[in-house]
mmCIF file of C-alpha atoms and ligand atoms in Angstrom:
data_model
loop_
_atom_site.group_PDB
_atom_site.id
_atom_site.type_symbol
_atom_site.label_atom_id
_atom_site.label_comp_id
_atom_site.label_asym_id
_atom_site.label_seq_id
_atom_site.Cartn_x
_atom_site.Cartn_y
_atom_site.Cartn_z
ATOM 1 C CA MET P 1 -17.039 -18.855 16.518
ATOM 2 C CA ASP P 2 -17.428 -19.726 13.002
ATOM 3 C CA LEU P 3 -15.825 -17.174 11.156
ATOM 4 C CA LYS P 4 -16.160 -19.418 7.431
ATOM 5 C CA GLY P 5 -19.788 -20.083 7.696
ATOM 6 C CA PRO P 6 -22.782 -18.237 6.558
ATOM 7 C CA LYS P 7 -22.942 -15.229 8.029
ATOM 8 C CA ILE P 8 -19.528 -14.622 6.529
ATOM 9 C CA LYS P 9 -19.768 -12.835 2.959
ATOM 10 C CA ASP P 10 -17.787 -14.840 -0.038
ATOM 11 C CA TYR P 11 -15.871 -11.423 -0.638
ATOM 12 C CA MET P 12 -14.935 -11.136 3.035
ATOM 13 C CA LYS P 13 -14.047 -14.839 2.515
ATOM 14 C CA ARG P 14 -11.226 -14.010 0.163
ATOM 15 C CA VAL P 15 -9.301 -11.769 1.921
ATOM 16 C CA ILE P 16 -8.975 -14.165 5.177
ATOM 17 C CA VAL P 17 -5.656 -15.290 5.196
ATOM 18 C CA GLU P 18 -5.557 -19.084 5.173
ATOM 19 C CA PRO P 19 -3.041 -20.184 8.323
ATOM 20 C CA GLU P 20 0.269 -20.844 6.520
ATOM 21 C CA LYS P 21 -0.445 -19.585 3.641
ATOM 22 C CA LYS P 22 2.215 -17.420 1.431
ATOM 23 C CA VAL P 23 0.564 -13.746 1.456
ATOM 24 C CA ASN P 24 2.145 -11.989 -2.002
ATOM 25 C CA LEU P 25 0.277 -8.214 -0.814
ATOM 26 C CA ALA P 26 0.734 -7.054 -4.689
ATOM 27 C CA LYS P 27 -2.103 -9.675 -5.436
ATOM 28 C CA TYR P 28 -4.516 -8.198 -3.050
ATOM 29 C CA ASP P 29 -6.719 -5.278 -4.754
ATOM 30 C CA THR P 30 -6.634 -2.302 -2.800
ATOM 31 C CA GLY P 31 -9.363 -0.303 -4.616
ATOM 32 C CA TRP P 32 -13.370 -0.673 -4.283
ATOM 33 C CA ALA P 33 -14.421 -3.164 -7.109
ATOM 34 C CA GLN P 34 -13.466 -6.292 -4.966
ATOM 35 C CA THR P 35 -16.869 -8.057 -6.421
ATOM 36 C CA GLU P 36 -18.428 -8.489 -9.562
ATOM 37 C CA GLU P 37 -21.696 -6.919 -8.532
ATOM 38 C CA LEU P 38 -19.901 -4.056 -7.047
ATOM 39 C CA LYS P 39 -17.822 -3.964 -10.498
ATOM 40 C CA ASP P 40 -21.791 -3.847 -12.322
ATOM 41 C CA LEU P 41 -22.301 -0.674 -10.282
ATOM 42 C CA GLY P 42 -19.955 1.440 -10.821
ATOM 43 C CA GLU P 43 -17.793 3.630 -8.272
ATOM 44 C CA LYS P 44 -20.718 6.089 -7.338
ATOM 45 C CA LYS P 45 -23.673 3.220 -7.155
ATOM 46 C CA ALA P 46 -21.250 1.160 -5.118
ATOM 47 C CA GLN P 47 -20.201 3.791 -2.720
ATOM 48 C CA GLU P 48 -23.929 4.851 -1.968
ATOM 49 C CA LYS P 49 -24.352 0.471 -1.789
ATOM 50 C CA LEU P 50 -21.217 0.521 0.819
ATOM 51 C CA VAL P 51 -22.691 3.585 2.469
ATOM 52 C CA ARG P 52 -25.665 1.967 3.424
ATOM 53 C CA MET P 53 -24.402 -1.769 4.546
ATOM 54 C CA LEU P 54 -21.967 0.977 6.981
ATOM 55 C CA GLU P 55 -25.291 2.221 8.457
ATOM 56 C CA GLU P 56 -26.630 -0.861 8.983
ATOM 57 C CA SER P 57 -24.061 -2.600 10.586
ATOM 58 C CA ARG P 58 -23.838 0.225 12.620
ATOM 59 C CA THR P 59 -27.416 -0.569 14.035
ATOM 60 C CA THR P 60 -26.505 -3.492 14.277
ATOM 61 C CA LEU P 61 -23.269 -3.347 16.225
ATOM 62 C CA GLU P 62 -25.117 -0.947 18.457
ATOM 63 C CA LYS P 63 -27.402 -3.544 19.904
ATOM 64 C CA SER P 64 -24.615 -6.649 19.504
ATOM 65 C CA GLN P 65 -22.785 -5.034 21.657
ATOM 66 C CA ASP P 66 -25.857 -4.362 24.291
ATOM 67 C CA ILE P 67 -25.812 -7.875 24.197
ATOM 68 C CA LEU P 68 -22.364 -9.015 24.837
ATOM 69 C CA TRP P 69 -22.077 -6.765 27.941
ATOM 70 C CA SER P 70 -25.517 -8.237 29.156
ATOM 71 C CA ASP P 71 -23.687 -11.418 28.673
ATOM 72 C CA ARG P 72 -20.200 -10.896 30.223
ATOM 73 C CA SER P 73 -18.251 -13.948 29.055
ATOM 74 C CA TYR P 74 -16.914 -12.995 25.692
ATOM 75 C CA GLY P 75 -14.304 -10.168 24.956
ATOM 76 C CA ILE P 76 -13.631 -9.162 21.505
ATOM 77 C CA LEU P 77 -10.771 -7.556 20.671
ATOM 78 C CA ILE P 78 -10.062 -5.703 17.045
ATOM 79 C CA VAL P 79 -6.629 -5.386 16.069
ATOM 80 C CA LEU P 80 -5.912 -2.837 13.399
ATOM 81 C CA GLN P 81 -2.563 -2.760 11.395
ATOM 82 C CA GLY P 82 -1.738 -0.738 7.946
ATOM 83 C CA MET P 83 0.929 1.972 7.066
ATOM 84 C CA ASP P 84 0.795 5.168 8.096
ATOM 85 C CA THR P 85 -2.475 7.004 6.813
ATOM 86 C CA ALA P 86 -4.057 3.746 5.751
ATOM 87 C CA GLY P 87 -7.035 4.974 8.098
ATOM 88 C CA LYS P 88 -7.049 3.230 11.165
ATOM 89 C CA ASP P 89 -8.473 6.174 12.969
ATOM 90 C CA GLY P 90 -11.440 7.499 10.800
ATOM 91 C CA THR P 91 -12.618 3.650 11.258
ATOM 92 C CA ILE P 92 -12.004 3.457 14.802
ATOM 93 C CA ARG P 93 -14.470 6.728 14.422
ATOM 94 C CA HIS P 94 -16.787 5.338 12.057
ATOM 95 C CA VAL P 95 -17.372 1.501 13.053
ATOM 96 C CA MET P 96 -17.682 2.524 16.495
ATOM 97 C CA SER P 97 -20.037 5.873 16.457
ATOM 98 C CA GLY P 98 -22.709 4.224 17.996
ATOM 99 C CA VAL P 99 -21.502 1.981 20.052
ATOM 100 C CA ASN P 100 -22.029 3.034 23.950
ATOM 101 C CA PRO P 101 -18.566 4.051 25.002
ATOM 102 C CA GLN P 102 -18.795 2.133 28.606
ATOM 103 C CA GLY P 103 -18.483 -0.992 26.122
ATOM 104 C CA CYS P 104 -14.805 0.011 24.475
ATOM 105 C CA SER P 105 -11.807 0.875 24.589
ATOM 106 C CA VAL P 106 -9.301 2.261 22.233
ATOM 107 C CA ASN P 107 -5.461 1.688 23.043
ATOM 108 C CA GLY P 108 -3.005 3.324 20.762
ATOM 109 C CA PHE P 109 0.421 2.275 20.646
ATOM 110 C CA LYS P 110 3.312 4.529 20.352
ATOM 111 C CA VAL P 111 7.401 3.498 20.331
ATOM 112 C CA PRO P 112 7.926 2.285 23.737
ATOM 113 C CA SER P 113 8.932 3.881 26.658
ATOM 114 C CA ALA P 114 11.911 2.836 28.571
ATOM 115 C CA GLU P 115 9.931 0.957 31.500
ATOM 116 C CA GLU P 116 7.731 -0.319 28.182
ATOM 117 C CA HIS P 117 11.148 -1.495 26.836
ATOM 118 C CA SER P 118 12.282 -3.162 30.281
ATOM 119 C CA HIS P 119 9.568 -5.528 30.250
ATOM 120 C CA ASP P 120 9.257 -8.250 27.552
ATOM 121 C CA PHE P 121 7.530 -7.504 24.041
ATOM 122 C CA LEU P 122 3.740 -8.451 25.132
ATOM 123 C CA TRP P 123 3.626 -7.047 28.958
ATOM 124 C CA ARG P 124 2.340 -3.478 27.437
ATOM 125 C CA TYR P 125 -0.158 -5.141 25.659
ATOM 126 C CA TYR P 126 -1.744 -7.312 27.937
ATOM 127 C CA ASN P 127 -2.923 -5.009 30.551
ATOM 128 C CA VAL P 128 -4.749 -3.116 28.181
ATOM 129 C CA LEU P 129 -6.545 -6.070 27.187
ATOM 130 C CA PRO P 130 -10.884 -5.744 26.808
ATOM 131 C CA GLN P 131 -12.824 -7.173 29.743
ATOM 132 C CA ARG P 132 -15.902 -9.737 29.124
ATOM 133 C CA GLY P 133 -18.351 -8.104 27.690
ATOM 134 C CA LYS P 134 -16.120 -5.165 25.799
ATOM 135 C CA ILE P 135 -14.580 -4.495 22.116
ATOM 136 C CA GLY P 136 -11.206 -3.411 23.051
ATOM 137 C CA ILE P 137 -9.579 -2.032 19.755
ATOM 138 C CA PHE P 138 -5.547 -1.774 19.401
ATOM 139 C CA ASN P 139 -4.491 1.578 17.056
ATOM 140 C CA ARG P 140 -1.659 -0.816 16.071
ATOM 141 C CA SER P 141 -0.621 -3.706 18.412
ATOM 142 C CA TYR P 142 2.014 -6.083 19.503
ATOM 143 C CA TYR P 143 2.763 -6.636 15.737
ATOM 144 C CA GLU P 144 4.317 -3.822 15.615
ATOM 145 C CA ASP P 145 7.322 -5.681 17.464
ATOM 146 C CA VAL P 146 7.612 -8.113 14.246
ATOM 147 C CA LEU P 147 7.095 -4.976 11.485
ATOM 148 C CA VAL P 148 8.525 -1.639 12.517
ATOM 149 C CA VAL P 149 11.472 -3.091 14.845
ATOM 150 C CA LYS P 150 11.891 -5.851 12.156
ATOM 151 C CA VAL P 151 12.610 -3.229 9.379
ATOM 152 C CA HIS P 152 14.658 -1.338 11.516
ATOM 153 C CA PRO P 153 16.237 -3.802 14.108
ATOM 154 C CA GLU P 154 17.997 -1.306 15.841
ATOM 155 C CA ARG P 155 14.893 -0.080 17.891
ATOM 156 C CA LEU P 156 14.996 -3.867 19.352
ATOM 157 C CA GLU P 157 14.760 -3.222 22.924
ATOM 158 C CA THR P 158 18.344 -4.727 24.501
ATOM 159 C CA LEU P 159 17.905 -8.340 25.164
ATOM 160 C CA PRO P 160 20.676 -10.909 26.574
ATOM 161 C CA GLN P 161 23.129 -11.004 23.425
ATOM 162 C CA ASP P 162 22.775 -15.181 23.605
ATOM 163 C CA LEU P 163 18.989 -14.939 21.981
ATOM 164 C CA GLY P 164 20.300 -13.976 18.318
ATOM 165 C CA ALA P 165 17.804 -11.036 17.700
ATOM 166 C CA ASP P 166 20.199 -10.307 14.807
ATOM 167 C CA ASN P 167 19.339 -13.860 13.168
ATOM 168 C CA ASP P 168 16.127 -15.045 11.085
ATOM 169 C CA GLY P 169 14.967 -17.464 13.759
ATOM 170 C CA PHE P 170 14.381 -14.693 16.444
ATOM 171 C CA TRP P 171 11.580 -13.524 14.172
ATOM 172 C CA LYS P 172 9.993 -16.695 13.588
ATOM 173 C CA GLY P 173 10.468 -17.198 17.731
ATOM 174 C CA ARG P 174 8.269 -13.796 18.115
ATOM 175 C CA TYR P 175 5.932 -14.942 15.745
ATOM 176 C CA LYS P 176 5.171 -18.154 18.063
ATOM 177 C CA ASP P 177 4.828 -15.501 20.779
ATOM 178 C CA ILE P 178 2.025 -14.211 19.494
ATOM 179 C CA THR P 179 0.055 -16.563 18.107
ATOM 180 C CA ALA P 180 0.793 -18.719 21.730
ATOM 181 C CA PHE P 181 -1.049 -15.588 23.053
ATOM 182 C CA GLU P 182 -3.549 -15.083 21.122
ATOM 183 C CA LYS P 183 -4.581 -18.946 21.687
ATOM 184 C CA HIS P 184 -3.996 -18.234 25.269
ATOM 185 C CA LEU P 185 -6.483 -14.798 24.871
ATOM 186 C CA VAL P 186 -9.334 -17.489 22.475
ATOM 187 C CA ARG P 187 -9.030 -20.224 25.071
ATOM 188 C CA ASN P 188 -10.297 -17.210 27.391
ATOM 189 C CA GLY P 189 -13.533 -16.241 26.078
ATOM 190 C CA VAL P 190 -11.130 -13.046 23.881
ATOM 191 C CA VAL P 191 -12.827 -12.758 20.134
ATOM 192 C CA VAL P 192 -9.526 -11.783 18.379
ATOM 193 C CA LEU P 193 -9.811 -10.029 14.854
ATOM 194 C CA LYS P 194 -7.331 -8.780 13.337
ATOM 195 C CA PHE P 195 -6.948 -6.323 10.061
ATOM 196 C CA PHE P 196 -4.436 -5.257 8.274
ATOM 197 C CA LEU P 197 -5.506 -1.785 6.272
ATOM 198 C CA HIS P 198 -3.832 -2.698 2.986
ATOM 199 C CA ILE P 199 -3.470 0.903 0.447
ATOM 200 C CA SER P 200 -1.406 1.104 -2.390
ATOM 201 C CA LYS P 201 2.061 3.320 -2.263
ATOM 202 C CA ASP P 202 0.349 5.736 -4.632
ATOM 203 C CA GLU P 203 -2.848 5.852 -2.533
ATOM 204 C CA GLN P 204 -0.429 6.799 0.796
ATOM 205 C CA LYS P 205 0.922 9.603 -1.147
ATOM 206 C CA ARG P 206 -2.202 11.193 -2.209
ATOM 207 C CA ARG P 207 -3.268 11.162 1.550
ATOM 208 C CA LEU P 208 0.152 12.202 2.670
ATOM 209 C CA LEU P 209 -0.017 15.450 -0.228
ATOM 210 C CA ASP P 210 -3.366 16.198 0.895
ATOM 211 C CA ARG P 211 -2.425 16.600 4.655
ATOM 212 C CA LEU P 212 -0.139 19.514 3.406
ATOM 213 C CA GLU P 213 -2.434 21.441 1.595
ATOM 214 C CA HIS P 214 -4.674 21.463 3.921
ATOM 215 C CA LYS P 215 -3.688 23.865 6.725
ATOM 216 C CA ASP P 216 -6.144 22.349 9.322
ATOM 217 C CA LYS P 217 -4.457 18.721 8.353
ATOM 218 C CA TYR P 218 -0.998 20.054 8.937
ATOM 219 C CA TRP P 219 -1.034 18.485 12.271
ATOM 220 C CA LYS P 220 -1.816 14.734 11.079
ATOM 221 C CA PHE P 221 1.607 15.175 9.019
ATOM 222 C CA SER P 222 5.081 14.107 10.031
ATOM 223 C CA VAL P 223 8.045 14.575 8.841
ATOM 224 C CA ALA P 224 9.058 10.633 9.880
ATOM 225 C CA ASP P 225 6.169 9.658 8.108
ATOM 226 C CA LEU P 226 8.141 10.852 4.652
ATOM 227 C CA ALA P 227 11.112 8.523 6.332
ATOM 228 C CA GLU P 228 9.620 5.083 7.230
ATOM 229 C CA ARG P 229 7.602 5.540 3.352
ATOM 230 C CA GLN P 230 10.989 5.080 2.025
ATOM 231 C CA TYR P 231 11.262 2.270 3.764
ATOM 232 C CA TRP P 232 7.781 0.944 1.842
ATOM 233 C CA ASP P 233 9.336 -2.546 -0.154
ATOM 234 C CA ASP P 234 10.783 -4.006 3.337
ATOM 235 C CA TYR P 235 7.379 -3.288 5.472
ATOM 236 C CA MET P 236 5.750 -5.012 2.283
ATOM 237 C CA GLU P 237 7.803 -7.592 2.859
ATOM 238 C CA ALA P 238 7.702 -7.843 6.862
ATOM 239 C CA TYR P 239 3.692 -7.394 6.525
ATOM 240 C CA GLU P 240 3.629 -10.598 4.029
ATOM 241 C CA GLU P 241 5.730 -12.645 6.278
ATOM 242 C CA MET P 242 3.806 -11.759 9.350
ATOM 243 C CA LEU P 243 0.533 -12.507 8.295
ATOM 244 C CA SER P 244 1.802 -15.895 6.970
ATOM 245 C CA ALA P 245 3.210 -16.817 10.273
ATOM 246 C CA THR P 246 0.251 -15.410 12.235
ATOM 247 C CA SER P 247 -3.105 -16.152 10.373
ATOM 248 C CA THR P 248 -4.570 -18.921 12.498
ATOM 249 C CA ASP P 249 -7.862 -20.617 12.294
ATOM 250 C CA TYR P 250 -8.585 -19.086 16.015
ATOM 251 C CA ALA P 251 -7.532 -15.408 15.487
ATOM 252 C CA PRO P 252 -7.356 -14.789 11.160
ATOM 253 C CA TRP P 253 -6.136 -11.696 9.329
ATOM 254 C CA PHE P 254 -7.995 -10.075 7.077
ATOM 255 C CA ILE P 255 -6.565 -7.744 4.121
ATOM 256 C CA VAL P 256 -9.119 -4.935 4.057
ATOM 257 C CA PRO P 257 -8.614 -3.117 0.700
ATOM 258 C CA ALA P 258 -8.375 0.343 1.955
ATOM 259 C CA ASP P 259 -7.243 2.604 -0.835
ATOM 260 C CA PHE P 260 -11.478 3.811 -0.860
ATOM 261 C CA LYS P 261 -12.401 4.695 3.211
ATOM 262 C CA TRP P 262 -16.149 3.384 2.258
ATOM 263 C CA VAL P 263 -14.776 0.035 1.563
ATOM 264 C CA ALA P 264 -12.520 -0.542 4.303
ATOM 265 C CA ARG P 265 -15.263 1.192 7.209
ATOM 266 C CA THR P 266 -17.897 -1.054 5.636
ATOM 267 C CA PHE P 267 -15.907 -4.254 5.490
ATOM 268 C CA VAL P 268 -14.433 -3.874 9.014
ATOM 269 C CA ALA P 269 -17.986 -3.389 10.650
ATOM 270 C CA GLU P 270 -19.406 -6.023 9.162
ATOM 271 C CA VAL P 271 -16.436 -8.679 9.886
ATOM 272 C CA LEU P 272 -17.381 -7.367 13.528
ATOM 273 C CA VAL P 273 -20.684 -7.487 13.297
ATOM 274 C CA SER P 274 -20.625 -11.326 11.595
ATOM 275 C CA ALA P 275 -18.095 -12.666 14.618
ATOM 276 C CA ILE P 276 -20.636 -10.759 17.475
ATOM 277 C CA GLU P 277 -23.585 -13.119 15.833
ATOM 278 C CA GLY P 278 -22.078 -15.875 15.241
ATOM 279 C CA LEU P 279 -21.130 -16.128 19.270
ATOM 280 C CA ASN P 280 -25.069 -16.683 19.027
ATOM 281 C CA LEU P 281 -25.534 -14.751 22.087
ATOM 282 C CA SER P 282 -28.900 -13.585 23.764
ATOM 283 C CA TYR P 283 -30.106 -11.667 26.437
ATOM 284 C CA PRO P 284 -29.501 -13.685 29.986
ATOM 285 C CA LYS P 285 -33.032 -15.655 30.833
ATOM 286 C CA VAL P 286 -34.897 -14.674 34.005
ATOM 287 C CA ASN P 287 -36.207 -17.368 35.573
ATOM 288 C CA GLU P 288 -39.913 -17.485 37.323
ATOM 289 C CA GLU P 289 -39.141 -16.988 40.788
ATOM 290 C CA THR P 290 -37.020 -13.773 39.706
ATOM 291 C CA VAL P 291 -40.429 -12.880 37.398
ATOM 292 C CA LYS P 292 -42.097 -13.215 40.074
ATOM 293 C CA GLN P 293 -39.781 -10.830 42.660
ATOM 294 C CA LEU P 294 -40.003 -8.159 39.219
ATOM 295 C CA MET P 295 -43.567 -8.575 39.069
ATOM 296 C CA GLU P 296 -44.302 -8.001 42.758
ATOM 297 C CA ALA P 297 -41.537 -4.833 42.825
ATOM 298 C CA LYS P 298 -43.860 -3.329 39.702
ATOM 299 C CA ALA P 299 -46.947 -3.757 41.724
ATOM 300 C CA LYS P 300 -45.689 -2.209 44.745
ATOM 301 C CA LEU P 301 -43.984 0.573 42.956
ATOM 302 C CA GLU P 302 -47.268 1.314 40.812
ATOM 303 C CA ASN P 303 -49.395 1.428 44.179
ATOM 304 C CA GLU P 304 -47.264 3.599 45.864
HETATM 305 P P1 LIG D 1 1.389 7.120 15.285
HETATM 306 O O1 LIG D 1 0.236 5.951 14.748
HETATM 307 O O2 LIG D 1 0.946 7.805 13.503
HETATM 308 O O3 LIG D 1 0.586 7.629 15.805
HETATM 309 O O4 LIG D 1 2.361 6.458 15.287
HETATM 310 C C1 LIG D 1 3.125 5.672 16.190
HETATM 311 C C2 LIG D 1 4.362 5.430 15.621
HETATM 312 O O5 LIG D 1 4.776 4.790 17.053
HETATM 313 C C3 LIG D 1 4.554 4.440 14.426
HETATM 314 O O6 LIG D 1 6.013 5.309 13.927
HETATM 315 C C4 LIG D 1 5.145 2.846 14.888
HETATM 316 O O7 LIG D 1 5.289 2.506 14.253
HETATM 317 C C5 LIG D 1 5.768 3.376 16.361
HETATM 318 N N1 LIG D 1 5.580 1.855 17.070
HETATM 319 C C6 LIG D 1 4.360 1.698 17.930
HETATM 320 N N2 LIG D 1 4.637 0.512 18.071
HETATM 321 C C7 LIG D 1 6.330 0.591 18.486
HETATM 322 C C8 LIG D 1 6.961 -0.643 18.706
HETATM 323 N N3 LIG D 1 6.633 -1.769 19.340
HETATM 324 N N4 LIG D 1 8.369 -0.354 18.676
HETATM 325 C C9 LIG D 1 8.139 0.839 17.900
HETATM 326 N N5 LIG D 1 7.262 1.370 17.166
HETATM 327 C C10 LIG D 1 6.596 1.255 17.837
HETATM 328 MG MG1 LIG D 2 1.159 8.534 12.186
#
């Protein structure tokens, strides 16, 4: 897979996190004016353009997924991370709306259960990885174990005391566990694409308020989200450290500008399409002998 090749557009390359690069999230614009071209178009026309691109990507994706399934050697894992209201659910709905439901799986991860906590932190993710030929989406992921848990160390599972969960080295160890896990996946034919939906704190306020202003959105609001918002800066710091430590050539992070849903969705769709195209797959070739048998079957059916 060549994520830096010509199939990836320039503005996407800009938001791939280079391995070991120190990430400063404040330097990543969360808005829509991501390129000179979009800027020149202005917001309304830029939106029209990106919505059209999303439509095209969805059509391509439908076909790409069919080929991925027929080839049955690669699996695709999409990891979606972001603060509350960043648009993870909507992105999944819009990007995947055209694909065959049999060819994809979506798993969301909540606070781990007692059983999950009684295993190592990767256990619960491992069993629900996508099979070959499928696209699997993780709505939150093992990255929560170095994000929410790092911001609130009291939520860490019980570990032997001598593992030093209270020191900095502990988190570095977890980053290493994660990159080793992803290396293992890639070596076994899983393409790993990781998206951080990056919204501004102001935009989160608007989205939370929106949930409180519409009765049919009340269900989306959780008082806990407001409590987490107080830790915004701690989260940004945890994200920055995590992004710097876990973006690799084989499993890169994309920092997706997400204040405008039409930007984030188009972006994720484009990267996904480019990544699958980069695999250069085609429908399995049928040999001459099989074609002969197929034609005989056809003739039999026609002559019934
Ligand atoms: P939501 O995505 O809105 O359904 O919320 C899921 C909640 O589960 C979020 O508050 C996450 O921070 C929390 N969560 C997910 N994974 C973990 C984890 N490994 N440890 C602790 N909390 C988690
Ligand atoms: Mg939530």
